[in-house]
Coordinates of N, CA and C in Angstrom, one line a residue:
X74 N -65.9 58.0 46.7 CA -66.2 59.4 47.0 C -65.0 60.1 47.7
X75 N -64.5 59.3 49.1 CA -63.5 60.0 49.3 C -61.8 60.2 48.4
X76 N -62.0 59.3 47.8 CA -60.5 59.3 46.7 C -60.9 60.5 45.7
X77 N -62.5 61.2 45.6 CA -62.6 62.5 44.0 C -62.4 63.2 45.0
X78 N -62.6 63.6 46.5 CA -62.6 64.2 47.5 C -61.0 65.0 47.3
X79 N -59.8 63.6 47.8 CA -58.7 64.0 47.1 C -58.2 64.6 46.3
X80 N -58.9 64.0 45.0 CA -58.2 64.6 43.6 C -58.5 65.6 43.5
X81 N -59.8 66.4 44.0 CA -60.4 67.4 44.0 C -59.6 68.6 44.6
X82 N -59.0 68.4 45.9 CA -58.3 69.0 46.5 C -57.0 68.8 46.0
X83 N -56.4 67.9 45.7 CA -55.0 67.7 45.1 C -54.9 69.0 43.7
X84 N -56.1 68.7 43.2 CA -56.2 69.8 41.7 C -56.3 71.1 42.3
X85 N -57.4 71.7 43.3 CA -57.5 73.2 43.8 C -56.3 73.5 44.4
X86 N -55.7 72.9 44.9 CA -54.1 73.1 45.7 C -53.0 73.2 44.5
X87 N -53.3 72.2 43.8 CA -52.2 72.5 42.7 C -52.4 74.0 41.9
X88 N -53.3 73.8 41.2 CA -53.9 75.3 40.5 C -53.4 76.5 41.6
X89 N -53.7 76.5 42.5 CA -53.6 77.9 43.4 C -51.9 78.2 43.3
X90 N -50.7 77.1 43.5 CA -49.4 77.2 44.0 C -49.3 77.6 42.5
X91 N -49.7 77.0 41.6 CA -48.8 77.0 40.2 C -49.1 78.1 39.8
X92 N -50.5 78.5 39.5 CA -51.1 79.8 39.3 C -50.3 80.9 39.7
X93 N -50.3 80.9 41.1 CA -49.2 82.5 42.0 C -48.1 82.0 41.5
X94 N -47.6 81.2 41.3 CA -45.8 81.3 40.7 C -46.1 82.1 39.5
X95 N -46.4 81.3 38.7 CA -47.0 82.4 37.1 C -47.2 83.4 37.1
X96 N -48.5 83.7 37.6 CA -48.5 85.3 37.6 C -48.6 85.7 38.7
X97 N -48.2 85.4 39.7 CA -47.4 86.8 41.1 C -46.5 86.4 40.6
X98 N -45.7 85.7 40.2 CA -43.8 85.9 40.1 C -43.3 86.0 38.7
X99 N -43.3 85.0 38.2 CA -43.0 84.5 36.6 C -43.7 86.0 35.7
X100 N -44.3 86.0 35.6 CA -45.3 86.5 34.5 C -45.9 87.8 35.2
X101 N -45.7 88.2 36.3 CA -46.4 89.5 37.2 C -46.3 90.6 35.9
X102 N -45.3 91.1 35.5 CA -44.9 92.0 34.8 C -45.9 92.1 33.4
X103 N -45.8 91.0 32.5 CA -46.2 91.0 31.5 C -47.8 90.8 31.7
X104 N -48.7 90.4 32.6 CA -49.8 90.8 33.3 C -50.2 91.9 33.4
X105 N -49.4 92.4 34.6 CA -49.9 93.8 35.2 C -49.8 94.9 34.0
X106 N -49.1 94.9 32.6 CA -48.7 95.5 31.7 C -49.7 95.3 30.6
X107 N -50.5 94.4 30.4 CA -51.4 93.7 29.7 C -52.5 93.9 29.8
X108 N -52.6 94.0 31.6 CA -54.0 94.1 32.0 C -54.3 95.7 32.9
X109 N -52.9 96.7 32.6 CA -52.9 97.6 33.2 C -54.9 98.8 33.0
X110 N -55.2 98.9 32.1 CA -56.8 99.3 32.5 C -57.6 98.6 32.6
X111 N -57.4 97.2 32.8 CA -58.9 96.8 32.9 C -58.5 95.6 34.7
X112 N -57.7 95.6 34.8 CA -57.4 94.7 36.1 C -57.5 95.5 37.4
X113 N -57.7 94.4 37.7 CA -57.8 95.3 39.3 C -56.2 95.0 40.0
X114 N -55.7 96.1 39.4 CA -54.4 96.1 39.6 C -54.2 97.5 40.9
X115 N -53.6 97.4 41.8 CA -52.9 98.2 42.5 C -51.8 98.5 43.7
X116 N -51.0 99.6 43.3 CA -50.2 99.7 43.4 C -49.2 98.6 43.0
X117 N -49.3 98.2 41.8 CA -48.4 97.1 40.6 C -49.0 95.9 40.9
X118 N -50.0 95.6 41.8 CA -49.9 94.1 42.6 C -50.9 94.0 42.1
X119 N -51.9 93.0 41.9 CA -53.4 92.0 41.5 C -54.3 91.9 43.0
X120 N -55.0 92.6 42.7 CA -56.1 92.3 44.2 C -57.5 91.6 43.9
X121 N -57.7 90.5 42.8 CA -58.4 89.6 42.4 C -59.5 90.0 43.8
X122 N -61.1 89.6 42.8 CA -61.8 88.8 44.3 C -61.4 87.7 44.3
X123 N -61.4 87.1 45.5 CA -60.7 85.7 46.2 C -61.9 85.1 45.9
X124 N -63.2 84.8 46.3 CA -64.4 84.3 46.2 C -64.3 83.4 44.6
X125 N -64.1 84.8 43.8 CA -64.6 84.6 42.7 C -63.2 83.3 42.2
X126 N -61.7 84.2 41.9 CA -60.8 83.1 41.6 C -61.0 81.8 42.1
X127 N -61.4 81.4 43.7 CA -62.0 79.9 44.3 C -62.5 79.5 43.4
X128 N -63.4 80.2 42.7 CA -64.8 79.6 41.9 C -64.2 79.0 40.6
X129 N -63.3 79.7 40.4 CA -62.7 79.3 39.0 C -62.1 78.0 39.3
X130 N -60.5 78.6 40.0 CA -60.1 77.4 40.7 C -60.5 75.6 40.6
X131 N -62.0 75.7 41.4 CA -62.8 74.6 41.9 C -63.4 74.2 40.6
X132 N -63.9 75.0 39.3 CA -64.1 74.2 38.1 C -63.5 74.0 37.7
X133 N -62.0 74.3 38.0 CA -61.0 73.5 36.3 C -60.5 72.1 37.5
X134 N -60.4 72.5 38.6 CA -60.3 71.0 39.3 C -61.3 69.7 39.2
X135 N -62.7 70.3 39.2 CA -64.1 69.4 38.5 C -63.5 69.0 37.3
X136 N -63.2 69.8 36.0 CA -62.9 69.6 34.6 C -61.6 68.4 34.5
X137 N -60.5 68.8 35.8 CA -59.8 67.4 35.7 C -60.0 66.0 36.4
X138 N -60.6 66.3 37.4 CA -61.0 64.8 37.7 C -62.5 65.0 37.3
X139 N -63.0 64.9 36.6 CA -64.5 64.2 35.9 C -63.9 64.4 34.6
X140 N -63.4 64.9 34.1 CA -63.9 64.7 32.7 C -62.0 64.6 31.9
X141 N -60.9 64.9 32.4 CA -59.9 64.3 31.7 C -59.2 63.2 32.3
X142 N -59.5 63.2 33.8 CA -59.0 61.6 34.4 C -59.4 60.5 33.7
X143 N -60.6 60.6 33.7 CA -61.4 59.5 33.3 C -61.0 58.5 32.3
X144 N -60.2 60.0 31.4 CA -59.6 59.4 29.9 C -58.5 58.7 30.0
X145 N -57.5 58.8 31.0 CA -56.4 58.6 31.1 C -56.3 57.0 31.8
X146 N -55.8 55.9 31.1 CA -55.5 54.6 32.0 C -54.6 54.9 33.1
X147 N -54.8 54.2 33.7 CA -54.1 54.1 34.4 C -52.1 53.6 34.3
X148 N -51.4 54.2 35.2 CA -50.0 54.3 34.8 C -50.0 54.9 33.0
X149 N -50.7 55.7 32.8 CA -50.3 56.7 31.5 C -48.8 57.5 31.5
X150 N -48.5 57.0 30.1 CA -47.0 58.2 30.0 C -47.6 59.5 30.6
X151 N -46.4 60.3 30.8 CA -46.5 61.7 31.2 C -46.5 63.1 30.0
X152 N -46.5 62.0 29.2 CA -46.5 63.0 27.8 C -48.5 62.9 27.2
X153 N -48.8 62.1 27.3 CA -50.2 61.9 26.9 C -51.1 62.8 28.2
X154 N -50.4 62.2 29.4 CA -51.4 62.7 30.4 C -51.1 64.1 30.1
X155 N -49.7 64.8 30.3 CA -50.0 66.1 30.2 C -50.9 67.0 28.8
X156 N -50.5 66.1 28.0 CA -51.4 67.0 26.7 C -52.9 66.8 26.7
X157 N -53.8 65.2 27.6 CA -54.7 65.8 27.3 C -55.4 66.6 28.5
X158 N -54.7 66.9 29.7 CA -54.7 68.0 30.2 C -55.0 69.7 29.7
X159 N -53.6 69.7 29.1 CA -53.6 70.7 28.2 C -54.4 70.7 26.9
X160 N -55.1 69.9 26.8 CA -56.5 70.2 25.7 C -57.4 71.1 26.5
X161 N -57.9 70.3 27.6 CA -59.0 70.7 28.2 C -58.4 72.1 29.0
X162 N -57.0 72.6 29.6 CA -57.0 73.9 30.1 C -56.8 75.2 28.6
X163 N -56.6 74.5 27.7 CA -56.6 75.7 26.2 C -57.8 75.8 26.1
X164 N -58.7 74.7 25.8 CA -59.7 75.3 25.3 C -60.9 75.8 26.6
X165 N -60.9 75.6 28.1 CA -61.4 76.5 28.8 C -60.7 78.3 28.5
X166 N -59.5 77.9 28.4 CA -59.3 79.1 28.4 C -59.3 80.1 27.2
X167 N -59.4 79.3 26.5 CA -59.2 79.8 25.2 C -60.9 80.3 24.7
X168 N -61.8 79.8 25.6 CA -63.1 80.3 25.2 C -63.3 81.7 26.0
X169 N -62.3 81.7 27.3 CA -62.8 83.0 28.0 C -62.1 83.7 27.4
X170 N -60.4 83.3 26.8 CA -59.7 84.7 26.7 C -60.4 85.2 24.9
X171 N -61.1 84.0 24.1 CA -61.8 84.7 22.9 C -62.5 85.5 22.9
X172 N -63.4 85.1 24.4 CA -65.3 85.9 24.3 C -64.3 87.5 25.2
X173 N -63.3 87.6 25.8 CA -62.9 88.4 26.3 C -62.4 89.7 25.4
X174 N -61.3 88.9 24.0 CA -60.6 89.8 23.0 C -62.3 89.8 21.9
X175 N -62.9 89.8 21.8 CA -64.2 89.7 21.0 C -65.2 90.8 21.6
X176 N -65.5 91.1 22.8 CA -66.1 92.1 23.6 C -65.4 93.5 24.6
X177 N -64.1 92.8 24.6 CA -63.3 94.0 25.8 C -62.3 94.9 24.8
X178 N -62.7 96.4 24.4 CA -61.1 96.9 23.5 C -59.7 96.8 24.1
X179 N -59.9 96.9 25.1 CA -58.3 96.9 25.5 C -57.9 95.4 26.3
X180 N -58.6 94.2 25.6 CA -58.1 92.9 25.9 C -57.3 92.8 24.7
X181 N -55.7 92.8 25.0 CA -55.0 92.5 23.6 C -54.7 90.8 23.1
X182 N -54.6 91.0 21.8 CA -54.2 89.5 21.3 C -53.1 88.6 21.9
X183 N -51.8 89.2 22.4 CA -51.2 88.9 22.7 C -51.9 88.3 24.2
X184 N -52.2 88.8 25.4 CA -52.6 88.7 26.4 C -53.5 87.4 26.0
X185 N -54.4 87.4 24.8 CA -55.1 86.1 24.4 C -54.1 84.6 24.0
X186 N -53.7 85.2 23.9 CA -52.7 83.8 23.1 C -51.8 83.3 24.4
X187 N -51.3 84.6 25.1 CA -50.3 83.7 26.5 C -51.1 83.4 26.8
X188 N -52.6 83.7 27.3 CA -53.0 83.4 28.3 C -54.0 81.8 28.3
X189 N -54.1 81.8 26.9 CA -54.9 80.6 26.3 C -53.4 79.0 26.6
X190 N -52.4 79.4 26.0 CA -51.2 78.7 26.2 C -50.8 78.6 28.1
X191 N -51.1 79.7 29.0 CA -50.9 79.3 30.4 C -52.0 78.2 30.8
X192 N -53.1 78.4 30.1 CA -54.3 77.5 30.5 C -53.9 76.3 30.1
X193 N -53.2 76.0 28.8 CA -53.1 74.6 28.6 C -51.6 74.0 29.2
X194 N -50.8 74.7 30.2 CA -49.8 74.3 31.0 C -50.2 73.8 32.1
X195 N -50.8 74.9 33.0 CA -51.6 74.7 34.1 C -52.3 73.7 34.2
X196 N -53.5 73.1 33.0 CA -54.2 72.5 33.7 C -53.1 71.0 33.3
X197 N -52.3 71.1 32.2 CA -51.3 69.4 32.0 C -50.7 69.5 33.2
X198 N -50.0 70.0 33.5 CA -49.2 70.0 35.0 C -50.0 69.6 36.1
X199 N -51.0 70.2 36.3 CA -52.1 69.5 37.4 C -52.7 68.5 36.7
X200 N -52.7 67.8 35.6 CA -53.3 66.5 35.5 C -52.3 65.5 36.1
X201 N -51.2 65.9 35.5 CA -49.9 65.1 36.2 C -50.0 64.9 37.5
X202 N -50.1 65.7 38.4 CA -50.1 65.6 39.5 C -51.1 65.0 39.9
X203 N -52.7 65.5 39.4 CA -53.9 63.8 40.1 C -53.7 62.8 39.4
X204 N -53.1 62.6 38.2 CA -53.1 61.3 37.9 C -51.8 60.4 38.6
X205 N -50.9 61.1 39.0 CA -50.1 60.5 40.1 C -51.0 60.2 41.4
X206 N -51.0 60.8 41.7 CA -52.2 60.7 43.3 C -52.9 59.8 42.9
X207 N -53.8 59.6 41.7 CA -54.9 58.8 41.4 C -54.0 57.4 41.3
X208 N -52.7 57.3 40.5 CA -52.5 56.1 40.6 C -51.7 55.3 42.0
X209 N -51.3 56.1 42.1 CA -50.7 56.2 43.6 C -51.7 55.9 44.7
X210 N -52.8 56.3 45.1 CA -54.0 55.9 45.7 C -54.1 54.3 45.5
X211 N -54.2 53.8 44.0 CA -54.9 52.8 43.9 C -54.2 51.5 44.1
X212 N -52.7 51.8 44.0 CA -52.2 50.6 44.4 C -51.7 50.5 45.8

């Protein structure tokens, strides 16, 4: 219990750092441009609810330690672990940014497609990282 305790926080800590590099820094632009009427954008910046982002956050950290660690042997290449990472962060994301371009007019395709592709970086890069921790823990 206390080693998912870990991974759990290893994955929400990771997601939060990687996330604000991406889009507060990397990608701010092409965001705030993307999501100019429908975000809660102001004065150029992202004022997200914090509550709500946590919430998110804390399920794709669940999604990697329950359901893609599990897959992964132990001492796995870094090329497997990160892709089947990035299965599981495309297609979470890839089901919000569809149900999103499918019901919202001014969610554009493009914004669907980066944004489906940041999901499956995000979550390979944080698998990397608990499956280091995880193997790292156990020996």
């Amino acid at each position: 219990m206390l080693n998912e305790i870990k991974l759990l926080a290893t994955c929400f800590i990771s997601i939060i750092l990687i996330d604000f590099i991406w889009i507060g820094l990397i990608a701010k632009k092409f965001y705030t441009n993307q999501m100019s009427v429908i975000g809660r954008i102001y004065d150029g910046n992202f004022q997200p609810v914090l509550w709500a982002a946590g919430v998110v956050y804390i399920l794709l950290s669940i999604g990697i330690v329950y359901f893609v660690l599990p897959k992964l042997e132990f001492n796995a290449g870094p090329i497997p672990t990160f892709l089947i990472g990035a299965l599981m962060g495309f297609v979470i994301y890839g089901v919000y940014d569809m149900t999103n371009y499918s019901t919202l007019k001014d969610w554009t395709l493009i914004l669907t497609f980066a944004d489906m592709c940041w999901g499956g970086v995000v979550c390979g890069l944080v698998t990397m990282i608990a499956r280091f921790v995880r193997d790292f823990s156990a020996s």
